[in-house]
Amino acid sequence: MAENRELRGTVEAELDPVEYTLRKRLPNRLPRRPNDIYVNMKTDFKAQLARCQKLLDGGARGQNACSEIYIHGLGLAINRAINIALQLQAGSFGSLQVAANTSTVELADELEPETDAREPLTRIRNNSAIHIRVFRVTPK
Amino acid sequence: MRNQPTNVTLSSGFVADRGVKHHNGGGKPFQAQKQEPHPGTSRQWQTRVNPHSLPDPDVNEQSSSKMMFRKKGGWKAGPEGTSQEIPKYITASTFAQARAAEISAMLKAVTQKSSNSLVFQTLPRHMRRRAMSHNVKRLPRRLQEIAQKEAEKAVHQKKEHSKNKCHKARRCHMNRTLEFNRRQKKNIWLETHIWHAKRFHMVKKWGYCLGERPTVKSHRACYRAMTNRCLLQDLSYYCCLELKGKEEEILKALSGMCSIDTGLTFAAVHCLSGKRQGSLVLYRANKYPREMLGPVTFIWKSQRTPGHTSESRQLWIWLHPTLKQAILEEIKAVCQCVEPIKSVACITDPLLTPSQGKSQTELPDEKIGKKRKRKDDEESAKPIKRIIGDGTRDPSLPYSWISPVTGIIISDLTMEMNRFRLIGPLSHSILTEAIKAASVHTVGEDTEETPHHWWIETCKNPDSVSLHYRQEAVFELLGGITSPAQIPAGTILGLTVGDPRINLPPKKSKALPNPEKCQDNEKVRQLLLEGVPVECTHSFIWNQDICKSVTENKISDQDLNRMRSELLVPGSQLILGPHESKIPILLIQQPGKVTGEDRLGWGSGWDVLLPKGWGMAFWIPFIYRGARVGGLKESAVHYQYKRSPSVPGDFPDCPAGMLFAEEQANNLLEKYKRRPPAKRPNYVKLGTLAPFFCPWEQLTQDWELRGQAHEEPSVASSPNGKESDLRSEMPCALMPKKTPQPSDEVGTSLDHPRKAEEVMDTGCQEPVGPESITDQEASENHVAATGSQLCVLRSRKLLKQLSAWCGPSSEDSRAAWRAPGRAQQGLTREACLSILGHFPRALVWVSLSLLSKGSPEPHTMICIPAKEDFLQLRKDWHYCGPQESKHSDPFKSKILKQKEKKKREKRQKLGHTSSDGLAGEEPMAGQEALTLGLWSGRLPRVTLHCSRTLLGFVTQGDFSMAVGCGEALGFVSLTGLLDMLSSQPGAQRGLVLLRPPASLQYRFARIAIEV
């Protein structure tokens, strides 16, 4: 669920689709800490929001609560990641702050040949990503 | 008080004595019932009853007898109680004699018990003692004798030990090995068999004993392991065929068996170089698209000196054991390999001849590993024999053949290697932790007495050493990659590793990815982009000599443990130095789900190829690093969630697939028949014609006829007329098909004659138009050429086109964007006809996901929704689907009649001679197959049997934990699919109905074709 696969480029424009089939590979990712949330476009928005909220709130008596969480969004899911972060902040009565970072992620596309004589190709394409740190501040 | 006399018979003397005067009373023997707690009560009852039944004038005497009975009580009063009159006098001697007989009978009865229970079980609770059954002396003394007898009897009754040896002797190593060898004569064990047998439900399949599923409840845990952690499987039962020879010769020979239509062939550049594993579907030579043999994967050995065309190449073809016989025969035929290689002299290949194998067995210092290996050597050909039933084949038959013409050598390497499969993202961490690259020998080390000469030789060559270091470096990089799906599909990495048992952790642990390793550096990036360099795919596992020596020089577990125990510091690392075994292995990346849109890369992992004998040495370290083991069921789940067809069940057009379907049908039928008729579904009433198998042939035939029928109304009139009285709904369901393309008449009529011929030949059993029957003979030649038998559509081009058509038309623009060249072709009648012309009877592999509720099961029917279903669905989003109305069961009355007849005959048979009975049995034999609840005899037209037209069947289906709804995989008729798609309006295109065999409820599902 961590990956967002709504990745579109203009890769195919130059390639003859009769000769190659495009296979998108998963984006490279780091091992996940418990407080990392990768937002995707498939899971219900409310569910993802609730998941973040739960991480911040912790258990019934506030045990295991994370003081900060990281929300990652890639490509199309950037919007949603921002939306989730802002919703969290709005619902916290000022106890949560956000800090956003943007980055570029390299994605690999495999081009599978349709004919025996061709080598498979791999292309790199870039996509933007956002990493939002949502953290608790002591209320004034 | 249960040890009572059951049966006390008065001695004849007494009876005779009394019988003289009173024949009604004491004359009959008195029976005391066992259940009666006191003898007295029965007497009381009798005394009370008797007055009524026996009119007796002497009431006074009777009452006095009662009195007397009460006074005396006990059994002594018995005889008097039964008689109504008190004798006037008693002869003392006879009376005493009779009493004595009675007493002796009673004593006898007391000593022998009558009930089924043991003596100590008859004791009242308060008298019972612990371990009474074990120790006779704990019983009351009076019962000890009986208990003693019982105990002796129990010893005799105990089953004789099947072995004549004592337990200790049986556990003795040699005997155990012999016993194990005996037990795997029929079905070969894998090297991990004993480990599996302790933890798995084992099944005997395909000539092997395989673990089916773990005994622990672990369905979900195994799924999680595949998704988030690592699942381990032993696939050593897969068969490997080796082809050796010149590259052009091999390619030329095999080119007839595969088609570029279905994807890349053996000649694909990246596979040919040895860089990647390839996979393809094999056909009988030059028979594509019919006579499929089965799917295989293959790897070429990389060339040491690229560009050297004269070099002999090695090709390994890995396949499922059920497919082996057919494919081996075909490859032998195309390579013209006819001459079996008997002796080792003519080839360098160190094939173990049977005589050698046997001489090994006589060696006294056999180790268990060796023993079993030797077994494998001899019986490597057995699985084939078992599967196809070539029972005449001797184990000593050759498994290597050479062709005098092409010079290709084919050898059967089944069971020569172990193949373990690791699935899941943590497989990298597990691999890198469990396996360490072998240490390189330095020149200074004394290497005289080590058995690993091949490695020492290798280490002398600086090129090989540098290659080894490069391989090691690449392997170490894997630890920093979080999922195998990030690596190019089918990447091969060769490696030489040290003994994995040496650095076995003392406790089972969980390997976790190390974030420090996961640094984004240039090397990792290069690995991800380009895969493993070609040179690094080299492995010594390709060399049979080295493999053999590695297998033979394995340090046994016992020795290793002894050495470990002799360590100065307990628990410290064991350092064997040059004596440590070096094992050549091959790692092959298995791409997970590559087709479709969602869950890309799910179920990806690595296959590890090991030389034989080393199975357990690698198995345990993998498990100690946190791999969970799955069996056949887990691999079925893996296939299902990957949405790929599983071998051999999902290949209905190959011989193994047909055999599998047959066996499955038989098993299911057996299981069904074991239930009482009232406790099992009546499939006739449910309208399920074939609950246990999928009648593909009939389905495609029917669809061919239908396609024919409504293209040409004149021909259609006769079959449709017959149908319409069966199902009035039919015509209206077909009508809308015409409306979208009113101008198609020209194309269809032009196309019709050719199609008609094809249709009629095979559909001759079906009700067909009169004029087409006349055509039949004329068309026979033509059809023989095209060969209109069942086939599965595997042409990538057509599948891509179909895939684009299957989606709802709102998404068409997206699909068109994705594949601009192909999707431009609209879904027109002409396009359909051109496809159908080539594949009149084809099936298409589809995946189905349910819209709302429902979990499909195998043999679920895929049906075309009617118009009103769509109307309902549009009205109400939560509409589940239509219901099938109950069918009538025409067989029930027949079965009842049969039963009655049987009864009557039985009665007749009793009365008459046996010849009559035989004559009556004649019709019975024919109807024997009638089972309540199953359709018997020839199936009617399968497509029209229910209210919704049948399109295909599901072969794998379940609730999918990966998607969170029911998912199914199956085949639909190509003709039917095109027919359905062209008739459906854009927004609802690709919606079908699913109905399980034991349900009347249809459910909506979306159809998708993933290429």
mmCIF file of N, CA and C in Angstrom, chain B residues 609-672:
data_model
loop_
_atom_site.group_PDB
_atom_site.id
_atom_site.type_symbol
_atom_site.label_atom_id
_atom_site.label_comp_id
_atom_site.label_asym_id
_atom_site.label_seq_id
_atom_site.Cartn_x
_atom_site.Cartn_y
_atom_site.Cartn_z
ATOM 1 N N LEU B 609 19.245 -22.468 -6.497
ATOM 2 C CA LEU B 609 19.578 -23.807 -6.995
ATOM 3 C C LEU B 609 20.818 -24.304 -6.270
ATOM 4 N N LEU B 610 20.737 -25.498 -5.731
ATOM 5 C CA LEU B 610 21.843 -26.069 -4.960
ATOM 6 C C LEU B 610 22.165 -27.435 -5.533
ATOM 7 N N PRO B 611 23.409 -27.863 -5.392
ATOM 8 C CA PRO B 611 23.694 -29.247 -5.744
ATOM 9 C C PRO B 611 22.997 -30.181 -4.763
ATOM 10 N N LYS B 612 22.700 -31.375 -5.213
ATOM 11 C CA LYS B 612 21.936 -32.285 -4.349
ATOM 12 C C LYS B 612 22.736 -32.662 -3.107
ATOM 13 N N GLY B 613 22.034 -33.070 -2.110
ATOM 14 C CA GLY B 613 22.688 -33.430 -0.865
ATOM 15 C C GLY B 613 22.806 -32.271 0.096
ATOM 16 N N TRP B 614 22.675 -31.061 -0.406
ATOM 17 C CA TRP B 614 22.855 -29.888 0.444
ATOM 18 C C TRP B 614 21.534 -29.259 0.844
ATOM 19 N N GLY B 615 20.446 -29.938 0.546
ATOM 20 C CA GLY B 615 19.138 -29.361 0.815
ATOM 21 C C GLY B 615 18.953 -28.923 2.254
ATOM 22 N N MET B 616 19.116 -29.863 3.165
ATOM 23 C CA MET B 616 18.851 -29.532 4.576
ATOM 24 C C MET B 616 19.858 -28.527 5.112
ATOM 25 N N ALA B 617 21.088 -28.575 4.579
ATOM 26 C CA ALA B 617 22.113 -27.660 5.064
ATOM 27 C C ALA B 617 21.741 -26.208 4.780
ATOM 28 N N PHE B 618 20.939 -25.984 3.736
ATOM 29 C CA PHE B 618 20.499 -24.620 3.446
ATOM 30 C C PHE B 618 19.117 -24.341 4.005
ATOM 31 N N TRP B 619 18.348 -25.399 4.105
ATOM 32 C CA TRP B 619 16.949 -25.241 4.534
ATOM 33 C C TRP B 619 16.867 -24.669 5.949
ATOM 34 N N ILE B 620 17.598 -25.312 6.852
ATOM 35 C CA ILE B 620 17.514 -24.885 8.252
ATOM 36 C C ILE B 620 18.034 -23.454 8.433
ATOM 37 N N PRO B 621 19.164 -23.079 7.859
ATOM 38 C CA PRO B 621 19.587 -21.682 8.006
ATOM 39 C C PRO B 621 18.559 -20.676 7.504
ATOM 40 N N PHE B 622 17.865 -21.001 6.426
ATOM 41 C CA PHE B 622 16.830 -20.081 5.955
ATOM 42 C C PHE B 622 15.728 -19.950 6.998
ATOM 43 N N ILE B 623 15.345 -21.076 7.565
ATOM 44 C CA ILE B 623 14.261 -21.029 8.543
ATOM 45 C C ILE B 623 14.716 -20.305 9.800
ATOM 46 N N TYR B 624 15.987 -20.517 10.147
ATOM 47 C CA TYR B 624 16.501 -19.842 11.337
ATOM 48 C C TYR B 624 16.615 -18.341 11.132
ATOM 49 N N ARG B 625 16.510 -17.900 9.901
ATOM 50 C CA ARG B 625 16.517 -16.454 9.654
ATOM 51 C C ARG B 625 15.090 -15.912 9.529
ATOM 52 N N GLY B 626 14.107 -16.713 9.814
ATOM 53 C CA GLY B 626 12.745 -16.179 9.869
ATOM 54 C C GLY B 626 11.898 -16.438 8.646
ATOM 55 N N ALA B 627 12.291 -17.395 7.813
ATOM 56 C CA ALA B 627 11.436 -17.724 6.672
ATOM 57 C C ALA B 627 10.343 -18.677 7.138
ATOM 58 N N ARG B 628 9.157 -18.472 6.653
ATOM 59 C CA ARG B 628 8.051 -19.394 6.949
ATOM 60 C C ARG B 628 7.910 -20.351 5.778
ATOM 61 N N VAL B 629 7.605 -21.584 6.079
ATOM 62 C CA VAL B 629 7.575 -22.576 5.008
ATOM 63 C C VAL B 629 6.139 -22.824 4.560
ATOM 64 N N GLY B 630 5.957 -22.882 3.275
ATOM 65 C CA GLY B 630 4.648 -23.174 2.714
ATOM 66 C C GLY B 630 4.696 -24.453 1.900
ATOM 67 N N GLY B 631 3.528 -25.000 1.663
ATOM 68 C CA GLY B 631 3.446 -26.230 0.885
ATOM 69 C C GLY B 631 2.780 -25.981 -0.451
ATOM 70 N N LEU B 632 2.173 -27.021 -0.967
ATOM 71 C CA LEU B 632 1.530 -26.911 -2.280
ATOM 72 C C LEU B 632 0.359 -25.938 -2.249
ATOM 73 N N LYS B 633 -0.342 -25.927 -1.111
ATOM 74 C CA LYS B 633 -1.501 -25.048 -1.024
ATOM 75 C C LYS B 633 -1.058 -23.585 -1.074
ATOM 76 N N GLU B 634 0.041 -23.315 -0.403
ATOM 77 C CA GLU B 634 0.540 -21.942 -0.393
ATOM 78 C C GLU B 634 0.995 -21.529 -1.790
ATOM 79 N N SER B 635 1.557 -22.492 -2.511
ATOM 80 C CA SER B 635 1.980 -22.098 -3.855
ATOM 81 C C SER B 635 0.759 -21.875 -4.733
ATOM 82 N N ALA B 636 -0.330 -22.581 -4.460
ATOM 83 C CA ALA B 636 -1.566 -22.308 -5.205
ATOM 84 C C ALA B 636 -2.069 -20.905 -4.895
ATOM 85 N N VAL B 637 -1.986 -20.533 -3.612
ATOM 86 C CA VAL B 637 -2.402 -19.175 -3.228
ATOM 87 C C VAL B 637 -1.515 -18.145 -3.919
ATOM 88 N N HIS B 638 -0.235 -18.450 -3.969
ATOM 89 C CA HIS B 638 0.713 -17.547 -4.616
ATOM 90 C C HIS B 638 0.330 -17.329 -6.071
ATOM 91 N N TYR B 639 0.043 -18.424 -6.747
ATOM 92 C CA TYR B 639 -0.360 -18.314 -8.147
ATOM 93 C C TYR B 639 -1.642 -17.506 -8.281
ATOM 94 N N GLN B 640 -2.547 -17.763 -7.374
ATOM 95 C CA GLN B 640 -3.847 -17.124 -7.503
ATOM 96 C C GLN B 640 -3.751 -15.619 -7.301
ATOM 97 N N TYR B 641 -3.000 -15.208 -6.287
ATOM 98 C CA TYR B 641 -2.899 -13.773 -6.031
ATOM 99 C C TYR B 641 -2.033 -13.090 -7.080
ATOM 100 N N LYS B 642 -1.157 -13.866 -7.698
ATOM 101 C CA LYS B 642 -0.378 -13.319 -8.795
ATOM 102 C C LYS B 642 -1.211 -13.271 -10.064
ATOM 103 N N ARG B 643 -2.357 -13.894 -10.024
ATOM 104 C CA ARG B 643 -3.278 -14.022 -11.166
ATOM 105 C C ARG B 643 -2.602 -14.709 -12.343
ATOM 106 N N SER B 644 -1.791 -15.665 -12.051
ATOM 107 C CA SER B 644 -1.169 -16.405 -13.144
ATOM 108 C C SER B 644 -1.685 -17.833 -13.093
ATOM 109 N N PRO B 645 -1.731 -18.481 -14.236
ATOM 110 C CA PRO B 645 -2.240 -19.853 -14.254
ATOM 111 C C PRO B 645 -1.293 -20.801 -13.534
ATOM 112 N N SER B 646 -1.836 -21.708 -12.772
ATOM 113 C CA SER B 646 -0.992 -22.652 -12.050
ATOM 114 C C SER B 646 -0.883 -23.942 -12.854
ATOM 115 N N VAL B 647 0.239 -24.598 -12.672
ATOM 116 C CA VAL B 647 0.506 -25.838 -13.399
ATOM 117 C C VAL B 647 0.052 -26.999 -12.524
ATOM 118 N N PRO B 648 -0.598 -28.011 -13.014
ATOM 119 C CA PRO B 648 -1.116 -28.188 -14.364
ATOM 120 C C PRO B 648 -2.598 -27.863 -14.465
ATOM 121 N N GLY B 649 -3.192 -27.396 -13.374
ATOM 122 C CA GLY B 649 -4.644 -27.233 -13.356
ATOM 123 C C GLY B 649 -5.168 -26.216 -14.329
ATOM 124 N N ASP B 650 -4.380 -25.191 -14.623
ATOM 125 C CA ASP B 650 -4.896 -24.113 -15.455
ATOM 126 C C ASP B 650 -4.400 -24.188 -16.885
ATOM 127 N N PHE B 651 -4.077 -25.381 -17.303
ATOM 128 C CA PHE B 651 -3.696 -25.550 -18.705
ATOM 129 C C PHE B 651 -4.566 -26.650 -19.308
ATOM 130 N N PRO B 652 -5.841 -26.312 -19.567
ATOM 131 C CA PRO B 652 -6.770 -27.359 -19.991
ATOM 132 C C PRO B 652 -6.452 -27.919 -21.367
ATOM 133 N N ASP B 653 -5.571 -27.262 -22.103
ATOM 134 C CA ASP B 653 -5.305 -27.774 -23.451
ATOM 135 C C ASP B 653 -4.058 -28.644 -23.504
ATOM 136 N N CYS B 654 -3.408 -28.878 -22.375
ATOM 137 C CA CYS B 654 -2.247 -29.759 -22.434
ATOM 138 C C CYS B 654 -2.603 -31.093 -21.780
ATOM 139 N N PRO B 655 -1.938 -32.154 -22.166
ATOM 140 C CA PRO B 655 -2.325 -33.484 -21.675
ATOM 141 C C PRO B 655 -2.315 -33.578 -20.152
ATOM 142 N N ALA B 656 -1.325 -32.954 -19.536
ATOM 143 C CA ALA B 656 -1.265 -33.018 -18.072
ATOM 144 C C ALA B 656 -2.458 -32.321 -17.441
ATOM 145 N N GLY B 657 -2.869 -31.222 -18.061
ATOM 146 C CA GLY B 657 -4.012 -30.486 -17.538
ATOM 147 C C GLY B 657 -5.283 -31.303 -17.629
ATOM 148 N N MET B 658 -5.435 -32.027 -18.728
ATOM 149 C CA MET B 658 -6.632 -32.859 -18.890
ATOM 150 C C MET B 658 -6.648 -33.968 -17.854
ATOM 151 N N LEU B 659 -5.477 -34.551 -17.668
ATOM 152 C CA LEU B 659 -5.371 -35.632 -16.692
ATOM 153 C C LEU B 659 -5.710 -35.127 -15.293
ATOM 154 N N PHE B 660 -5.185 -33.953 -15.005
ATOM 155 C CA PHE B 660 -5.437 -33.350 -13.701
ATOM 156 C C PHE B 660 -6.923 -33.118 -13.503
ATOM 157 N N ALA B 661 -7.583 -32.582 -14.539
ATOM 158 C CA ALA B 661 -9.015 -32.304 -14.434
ATOM 159 C C ALA B 661 -9.791 -33.596 -14.200
ATOM 160 N N GLU B 662 -9.365 -34.645 -14.878
ATOM 161 C CA GLU B 662 -10.045 -35.920 -14.733
ATOM 162 C C GLU B 662 -9.925 -36.436 -13.302
ATOM 163 N N GLU B 663 -8.696 -36.380 -12.799
ATOM 164 C CA GLU B 663 -8.470 -36.870 -11.432
ATOM 165 C C GLU B 663 -9.258 -36.055 -10.425
ATOM 166 N N GLN B 664 -9.244 -34.747 -10.642
ATOM 167 C CA GLN B 664 -9.949 -33.881 -9.716
ATOM 168 C C GLN B 664 -11.439 -34.191 -9.736
ATOM 169 N N ALA B 665 -11.976 -34.400 -10.943
ATOM 170 C CA ALA B 665 -13.393 -34.712 -11.055
ATOM 171 C C ALA B 665 -13.711 -36.007 -10.321
ATOM 172 N N ASN B 666 -12.850 -36.991 -10.476
ATOM 173 C CA ASN B 666 -13.088 -38.266 -9.801
ATOM 174 C C ASN B 666 -13.069 -38.103 -8.291
ATOM 175 N N ASN B 667 -12.089 -37.364 -7.814
ATOM 176 C CA ASN B 667 -11.987 -37.155 -6.369
ATOM 177 C C ASN B 667 -13.216 -36.460 -5.825
ATOM 178 N N LEU B 668 -13.628 -35.404 -6.527
ATOM 179 C CA LEU B 668 -14.768 -34.645 -6.045
ATOM 180 C C LEU B 668 -16.033 -35.487 -6.077
ATOM 181 N N LEU B 669 -16.146 -36.314 -7.111
ATOM 182 C CA LEU B 669 -17.322 -37.175 -7.221
ATOM 183 C C LEU B 669 -17.348 -38.178 -6.072
ATOM 184 N N GLU B 670 -16.187 -38.749 -5.782
ATOM 185 C CA GLU B 670 -16.090 -39.691 -4.663
ATOM 186 C C GLU B 670 -16.546 -39.032 -3.376
ATOM 187 N N LYS B 671 -16.036 -37.825 -3.185
ATOM 188 C CA LYS B 671 -16.343 -37.099 -1.968
ATOM 189 C C LYS B 671 -17.841 -36.803 -1.903
ATOM 190 N N TYR B 672 -18.388 -36.445 -3.035
ATOM 191 C CA TYR B 672 -19.807 -36.113 -3.105
ATOM 192 C C TYR B 672 -20.655 -37.338 -2.785
#
